[in-house]
Tab-separated table of C-alpha atoms and ligand atoms in Angstrom:
chain	number	residue	atom	x	y	z
A	466	MET	CA	-0.127	-0.050	0.123
A	467	HIS	CA	1.193	3.337	-0.696
A	468	GLN	CA	1.892	5.964	1.710
A	469	GLU	CA	0.051	9.137	1.203
A	470	ILE	CA	1.851	11.749	-0.812
A	471	ALA	CA	1.844	14.342	1.716
A	472	ASP	CA	3.420	11.645	4.428
A	473	LEU	CA	5.983	10.729	2.132
A	474	PHE	CA	7.848	14.192	2.412
A	475	ASP	CA	6.660	14.916	5.965
A	476	LEU	CA	9.226	15.929	8.185
A	477	SER	CA	7.231	16.888	11.250
A	478	GLY	CA	8.971	15.931	14.536
A	479	LYS	CA	12.143	15.888	12.594
A	480	VAL	CA	15.313	17.869	12.861
A	481	ALA	CA	17.572	19.078	10.395
A	482	CYS	CA	21.059	20.693	10.206
A	483	LEU	CA	22.121	22.461	7.551
A	484	THR	CA	25.714	24.141	6.616
A	485	GLY	CA	25.614	26.569	4.008
A	486	GLY	CA	22.553	27.967	5.529
A	487	ALA	CA	22.830	31.755	5.168
A	488	SER	CA	22.663	31.682	1.258
A	489	GLY	CA	21.644	30.332	-2.180
A	490	MET	CA	20.400	26.408	-1.960
A	491	GLY	CA	21.180	26.070	1.958
A	492	ARG	CA	18.764	29.215	2.690
A	493	SER	CA	15.893	27.758	0.345
A	494	ALA	CA	16.746	24.196	1.741
A	495	GLY	CA	16.151	25.515	5.285
A	496	ARG	CA	13.043	27.094	4.059
A	497	LEU	CA	11.472	24.044	2.502
A	498	LEU	CA	12.465	21.536	4.789
A	499	SER	CA	10.882	23.816	7.689
A	500	GLN	CA	7.507	24.111	5.472
A	501	ALA	CA	7.676	20.098	5.641
A	502	GLY	CA	7.717	20.073	9.254
A	503	ALA	CA	11.542	19.875	10.403
A	504	ALA	CA	13.125	21.936	13.163
A	505	VAL	CA	16.209	23.558	11.332
A	506	VAL	CA	19.541	24.339	12.520
A	507	LEU	CA	21.759	26.500	10.190
A	508	GLY	CA	25.445	26.752	10.302
A	509	ASP	CA	27.313	29.244	8.215
A	510	ILE	CA	30.205	31.926	8.615
A	511	ASP	CA	28.082	34.893	7.137
A	512	ASP	CA	26.419	35.994	10.538
A	513	LYS	CA	24.233	38.440	8.798
A	514	GLY	CA	22.463	36.145	5.906
A	515	LEU	CA	22.308	33.433	8.790
A	516	GLN	CA	20.074	35.582	10.624
A	517	GLU	CA	18.093	36.632	7.895
A	518	THR	CA	17.444	32.958	6.967
A	519	VAL	CA	16.342	31.961	10.710
A	520	THR	CA	14.157	35.059	10.781
A	521	SER	CA	12.159	34.192	7.522
A	522	ILE	CA	11.703	30.787	8.800
A	523	GLN	CA	10.849	31.716	12.099
A	524	ASP	CA	8.265	34.581	10.567
A	525	ALA	CA	6.711	31.911	8.769
A	526	GLY	CA	5.906	30.213	11.894
A	527	GLY	CA	8.876	27.567	11.794
A	528	ARG	CA	11.498	26.351	14.338
A	529	ALA	CA	14.998	27.310	13.529
A	530	LEU	CA	18.383	28.252	15.185
A	531	GLY	CA	21.702	30.064	13.650
A	532	VAL	CA	25.159	28.572	14.649
A	533	ARG	CA	27.996	30.400	13.564
A	534	THR	CA	30.080	27.591	11.890
A	535	ASP	CA	33.375	27.651	9.710
A	536	VAL	CA	32.903	23.762	8.318
A	537	GLN	CA	36.915	23.865	7.890
A	538	ARG	CA	37.068	23.728	11.179
A	539	GLU	CA	35.670	19.924	12.861
A	540	ALA	CA	35.001	21.515	16.130
A	541	ASP	CA	32.743	24.028	14.809
A	542	VAL	CA	30.995	21.090	12.880
A	543	ILE	CA	30.584	18.689	16.008
A	544	GLN	CA	29.404	22.159	17.748
A	545	LEU	CA	26.452	22.850	15.173
A	546	VAL	CA	25.200	18.908	15.401
A	547	GLU	CA	25.415	19.023	19.094
A	548	ARG	CA	23.347	22.448	19.270
A	549	ALA	CA	20.968	20.490	16.961
A	550	VAL	CA	20.751	17.979	19.716
A	551	GLU	CA	20.823	20.041	22.759
A	552	GLU	CA	17.686	22.373	21.112
A	553	TYR	CA	15.612	19.747	19.386
A	554	GLY	CA	16.719	16.582	21.062
A	555	ARG	CA	18.028	14.486	17.881
A	556	ILE	CA	19.243	15.088	14.349
A	557	ASP	CA	17.608	13.407	11.762
A	558	VAL	CA	18.969	14.806	8.496
A	559	MET	CA	22.149	16.415	7.765
A	560	GLY	CA	22.808	18.718	4.664
A	561	ASN	CA	26.508	19.529	3.985
A	562	ILE	CA	25.988	22.370	1.437
A	563	ALA	CA	28.605	24.724	2.448
A	564	GLY	CA	30.865	25.245	-0.751
A	565	ILE	CA	32.983	28.074	-2.751
A	566	PRO	CA	33.907	28.570	-5.958
A	567	GLN	CA	37.524	28.747	-7.118
A	568	GLN	CA	39.223	28.961	-10.528
A	569	SER	CA	42.827	28.979	-11.720
A	570	MET	CA	45.373	27.120	-13.870
A	571	ILE	CA	47.094	24.560	-12.101
A	572	VAL	CA	50.566	26.031	-12.629
A	573	ASP	CA	49.344	29.435	-11.074
A	574	THR	CA	47.192	27.913	-8.062
A	575	ARG	CA	48.822	28.710	-4.773
A	576	GLU	CA	48.991	26.244	-1.761
A	577	GLU	CA	46.386	28.278	0.220
A	578	ASP	CA	44.320	27.807	-2.576
A	579	VAL	CA	44.248	24.362	-2.455
A	580	ASP	CA	44.074	24.422	1.286
A	581	ARG	CA	41.138	26.421	1.162
A	582	VAL	CA	39.192	24.635	-1.242
A	583	LEU	CA	39.589	21.313	-0.046
A	584	GLY	CA	39.463	22.587	3.358
A	585	ILE	CA	35.654	24.203	2.678
A	586	ASN	CA	34.540	21.860	-0.143
A	587	LEU	CA	35.647	18.426	0.727
A	588	LYS	CA	36.896	18.573	4.530
A	589	GLY	CA	33.830	20.629	5.814
A	590	VAL	CA	31.535	17.922	4.076
A	591	PHE	CA	33.817	15.194	5.791
A	592	PHE	CA	33.277	16.522	9.204
A	593	GLY	CA	29.706	17.155	8.512
A	594	VAL	CA	29.056	13.389	7.562
A	595	LYS	CA	31.424	12.169	10.620
A	596	ALA	CA	29.665	14.245	12.900
A	597	ALA	CA	26.172	13.356	12.115
A	598	LEU	CA	26.679	9.696	11.566
A	599	ALA	CA	28.236	9.465	14.840
A	600	ARG	CA	24.879	10.925	16.252
A	601	MET	CA	22.731	8.934	13.650
A	602	ILE	CA	24.368	5.839	14.473
A	603	GLU	CA	23.352	5.899	18.133
A	604	GLN	CA	20.045	6.964	17.185
A	605	GLY	CA	19.324	3.936	14.672
A	606	GLY	CA	18.580	6.335	11.598
A	607	GLY	CA	19.099	9.348	9.597
A	608	ASN	CA	19.660	10.887	6.114
A	609	ILE	CA	22.608	12.594	4.909
A	610	VAL	CA	22.648	14.812	1.833
A	611	ASN	CA	26.342	16.186	0.541
A	612	ILE	CA	26.395	18.963	-2.210
A	613	SER	CA	28.845	17.948	-4.956
A	614	SER	CA	28.694	19.382	-8.498
A	615	GLY	CA	28.172	18.831	-11.822
A	616	VAL	CA	31.853	19.407	-12.714
A	617	ILE	CA	32.178	15.776	-11.664
A	618	ASP	CA	30.814	14.843	-14.674
A	619	SER	CA	32.402	16.956	-16.979
A	620	ALA	CA	35.786	16.180	-19.653
A	621	GLY	CA	38.711	18.086	-17.804
A	622	VAL	CA	38.212	21.908	-17.904
A	623	ALA	CA	40.580	24.332	-17.647
A	624	THR	CA	40.929	26.216	-14.127
A	625	TRP	CA	38.405	23.881	-12.351
A	626	ALA	CA	41.298	21.431	-10.679
A	627	CYS	CA	40.959	22.204	-7.035
A	628	TYR	CA	37.138	22.691	-7.330
A	629	GLY	CA	36.629	19.401	-9.383
A	630	MET	CA	38.949	17.427	-6.967
A	631	SER	CA	36.811	18.505	-3.986
A	632	LYS	CA	33.772	17.737	-5.736
A	633	ALA	CA	34.587	14.555	-6.761
A	634	GLY	CA	36.129	13.997	-3.064
A	635	VAL	CA	32.285	14.534	-1.988
A	636	ALA	CA	30.937	12.053	-4.378
A	637	MET	CA	33.275	9.113	-3.543
A	638	LEU	CA	32.871	9.807	0.433
A	639	THR	CA	29.431	9.822	-0.160
A	640	LYS	CA	29.481	6.240	-1.589
A	641	THR	CA	31.764	4.993	1.522
A	642	ALA	CA	29.535	6.720	3.939
A	643	ALA	CA	26.668	5.093	2.507
A	644	ALA	CA	28.127	1.840	2.775
A	645	GLU	CA	29.293	2.576	6.738
A	646	GLY	CA	25.830	3.917	7.447
A	647	ALA	CA	23.593	1.725	5.883
A	648	PRO	CA	23.718	-1.202	8.299
A	649	HIS	CA	22.744	1.330	11.141
A	650	GLY	CA	19.469	2.840	9.073
A	651	VAL	CA	21.485	5.731	7.870
A	652	ARG	CA	21.203	7.153	4.319
A	653	VAL	CA	23.839	8.768	2.544
A	654	ASN	CA	23.116	10.433	-1.021
A	655	ALA	CA	24.788	13.392	-3.171
A	656	ILE	CA	23.355	16.168	-5.694
A	657	ALA	CA	25.551	17.160	-8.487
A	658	PRO	CA	23.772	20.660	-9.310
A	659	GLY	CA	24.076	22.040	-12.925
A	660	LEU	CA	24.309	25.983	-12.883
A	661	VAL	CA	22.346	27.426	-10.448
A	662	VAL	CA	21.566	31.128	-9.486
A	663	THR	CA	23.026	31.959	-6.116
A	664	GLY	CA	25.668	33.916	-4.174
A	665	PHE	CA	28.443	31.388	-6.053
A	666	THR	CA	27.476	32.486	-9.568
A	667	GLU	CA	27.155	36.354	-8.702
A	668	ARG	CA	30.920	37.092	-9.345
A	669	HIS	CA	30.363	36.433	-12.974
A	670	TRP	CA	28.479	39.958	-13.163
A	671	LEU	CA	29.670	41.735	-9.997
A	672	GLU	CA	31.892	44.913	-10.626
A	673	PRO	CA	35.200	45.465	-8.142
A	674	ASP	CA	33.036	47.938	-6.242
A	675	GLY	CA	30.431	45.048	-5.656
A	676	SER	CA	27.679	46.620	-7.892
A	677	GLU	CA	25.981	44.376	-10.690
A	678	ASN	CA	26.236	44.672	-14.117
A	679	PRO	CA	22.875	44.020	-15.624
A	680	ASP	CA	24.790	43.313	-19.340
A	681	LYS	CA	27.117	40.869	-17.879
A	682	LYS	CA	24.313	39.396	-15.817
A	683	ALA	CA	21.979	38.821	-18.527
A	684	ALA	CA	24.515	37.628	-20.943
A	685	PHE	CA	25.623	34.697	-17.911
A	686	LEU	CA	21.782	33.568	-17.651
A	687	LYS	CA	21.132	33.561	-20.918
A	688	ALA	CA	24.521	31.238	-21.873
A	689	GLY	CA	23.589	29.012	-18.746
A	690	SER	CA	20.211	28.884	-20.008
A	691	GLU	CA	21.247	27.735	-23.220
A	692	MET	CA	23.690	25.117	-22.380
A	693	ALA	CA	20.907	23.047	-20.772
A	694	PRO	CA	18.414	20.851	-22.868
A	695	LEU	CA	15.539	22.208	-20.878
A	696	GLY	CA	16.549	25.424	-21.854
A	697	THR	CA	16.666	26.998	-18.504
A	698	ILE	CA	19.417	27.916	-15.625
A	699	GLY	CA	19.068	26.348	-12.036
A	700	LYS	CA	17.138	28.171	-9.060
A	701	PRO	CA	17.873	27.221	-5.591
A	702	GLU	CA	14.513	25.690	-5.118
A	703	HIS	CA	15.348	22.951	-7.920
A	704	ILE	CA	17.894	21.984	-5.504
A	705	ALA	CA	15.971	22.380	-2.248
A	706	HIS	CA	13.440	19.823	-3.717
A	707	ALA	CA	16.182	17.188	-4.503
A	708	ILE	CA	17.298	17.628	-0.851
A	709	LEU	CA	14.010	17.115	0.404
A	710	TYR	CA	13.425	14.196	-1.693
A	711	LEU	CA	16.444	12.777	-0.396
A	712	ALA	CA	15.910	13.614	2.934
A	713	SER	CA	12.655	12.140	3.261
A	714	ASP	CA	10.976	8.639	3.033
A	715	ALA	CA	10.146	9.237	-0.426
A	716	SER	CA	13.577	8.082	-0.978
A	717	GLU	CA	13.416	5.461	1.329
A	718	PHE	CA	15.492	2.640	-0.981
A	719	VAL	CA	17.961	5.116	-1.988
A	720	THR	CA	21.514	5.248	-0.812
A	721	GLY	CA	24.979	5.997	-2.346
A	722	GLN	CA	23.147	7.807	-5.228
A	723	ILE	CA	24.142	10.898	-6.890
A	724	LEU	CA	21.015	13.050	-8.189
A	725	ARG	CA	21.856	15.518	-11.025
A	726	PRO	CA	19.189	18.564	-11.089
A	727	ASN	CA	21.014	20.073	-13.993
A	728	GLY	CA	18.177	20.802	-16.788
A	729	GLY	CA	19.848	18.013	-18.545
A	730	VAL	CA	23.180	19.498	-19.010
A	731	SER	CA	24.873	15.999	-18.646
A	732	MET	CA	23.203	12.743	-18.407
A	733	PRO	CA	25.544	9.771	-17.199
A	734	TRP	CA	24.156	6.502	-16.660
B	1039	LIG	N1	25.554	27.398	-7.904
B	1039	LIG	C1	26.106	26.521	-8.477
B	1039	LIG	O1	25.926	27.139	-9.939
B	1039	LIG	C2	26.406	25.506	-7.938
B	1039	LIG	C3	26.610	24.602	-8.908
B	1039	LIG	C4	27.133	23.447	-8.548
B	1039	LIG	C5	27.303	23.074	-6.812
B	1039	LIG	N2	27.368	24.083	-6.247
B	1039	LIG	C6	27.537	24.062	-4.711
B	1039	LIG	O2	26.473	24.199	-4.436
B	1039	LIG	C7	26.977	24.500	-2.790
B	1039	LIG	C8	25.968	25.565	-2.212
B	1039	LIG	O3	26.213	26.643	-2.866
B	1039	LIG	P1	25.576	28.097	-3.392
B	1039	LIG	O4	25.185	27.712	-4.943
B	1039	LIG	O5	24.138	28.034	-2.914
B	1039	LIG	O6	26.389	29.426	-3.125
B	1039	LIG	P2	25.993	30.291	-2.148
B	1039	LIG	O7	27.291	31.257	-2.089
B	1039	LIG	O8	24.616	31.127	-2.198
B	1039	LIG	O9	26.117	29.178	-0.642
B	1039	LIG	C9	27.424	29.111	-0.224
B	1039	LIG	C10	27.208	29.343	1.272
B	1039	LIG	O10	28.351	28.795	2.067
B	1039	LIG	C11	28.980	29.631	2.905
B	1039	LIG	N3	30.142	29.424	3.359
B	1039	LIG	C12	31.258	29.406	2.581
B	1039	LIG	N4	32.315	28.733	3.467
B	1039	LIG	C13	32.004	28.714	4.498
B	1039	LIG	C14	32.577	28.050	5.294
B	1039	LIG	N5	34.106	27.739	5.495
B	1039	LIG	N6	31.615	27.494	6.630
B	1039	LIG	C15	30.493	27.653	6.786
B	1039	LIG	N7	29.783	28.312	5.752
B	1039	LIG	C16	30.610	28.433	4.570
B	1039	LIG	C17	28.735	30.896	2.123
B	1039	LIG	O11	28.863	31.972	3.556
B	1039	LIG	C18	27.427	30.821	1.591
B	1039	LIG	O12	26.289	31.116	2.717
B	1039	LIG	C19	28.181	24.591	-2.820
B	1039	LIG	O13	28.731	23.571	-2.235
B	1039	LIG	C20	28.544	24.600	-4.333
B	1039	LIG	O14	30.034	24.539	-4.429
B	1039	LIG	C21	26.897	25.281	-6.765
């Protein structure tokens, strides 16, 4: 017998922890998981953005809490997960969403660039997986969703070495964590988004003084849309929908997988 559709996506009584909650996909996912009934604990280094997300969730009647978290620091990530448990009693969903772009030719890439990108995009996700997995194993279940990137499906593209390494690492980490979590009822999946308009893409149209260049923005959005067979560029909501699916009972037979909301840009098996 099928569960009611609303029940499949219902997160009432559940607790979700999301990194990168101050902006883009993390903010959108926080709002959506809250609408689905979860209490939401958001971590980010951007205090102002974090507070805006928390306030918007609370204003809509949801339960939310912001915890300043630098995902490069394991102690911060442990503290984020522990705050969720202290405040709401458990952790059912961990979304490792925080990440940064970085582009440079390999020969021009400095040691600090490598450390920073791998520190945030790969070590940060590892710390999130580790902290959540420990709690979820104790609890006897949970769901972890990691954000990788569509870059993992591309042929080598000049300037994306460090970013690509970090996101390929997230995909592999996801599979290992899925194997370790499965005997304990913990599912672990990843999302490899295509191009999505967020703080991540703004650098393509912001001038050095921080103002928007509307022509550059229009050209970027046009090129991004034309790249996808579906003829559209991604919105943070597209990724939040995928996170809700992976965080809910709707995906209860799914683990160790990479979901690709990307408008059809790449279509691996
Ligand atoms: N936007 C895209 O086109 C795209 C495509 C594929 C993958 N991604 C991935 O999606 C994820 C979310 O990015 P987004 O597009 O929403 O961008 P975004 O810039 O809007 O959000 C990223 C968030 O991560 C936070 N962050 C950065 N460093 C941090 C740190 N050290 N500790 C904690 N938080 C930190 C930022 O403050 C920001 O709030 C990232 O992992 C990114 O690599 C983005």
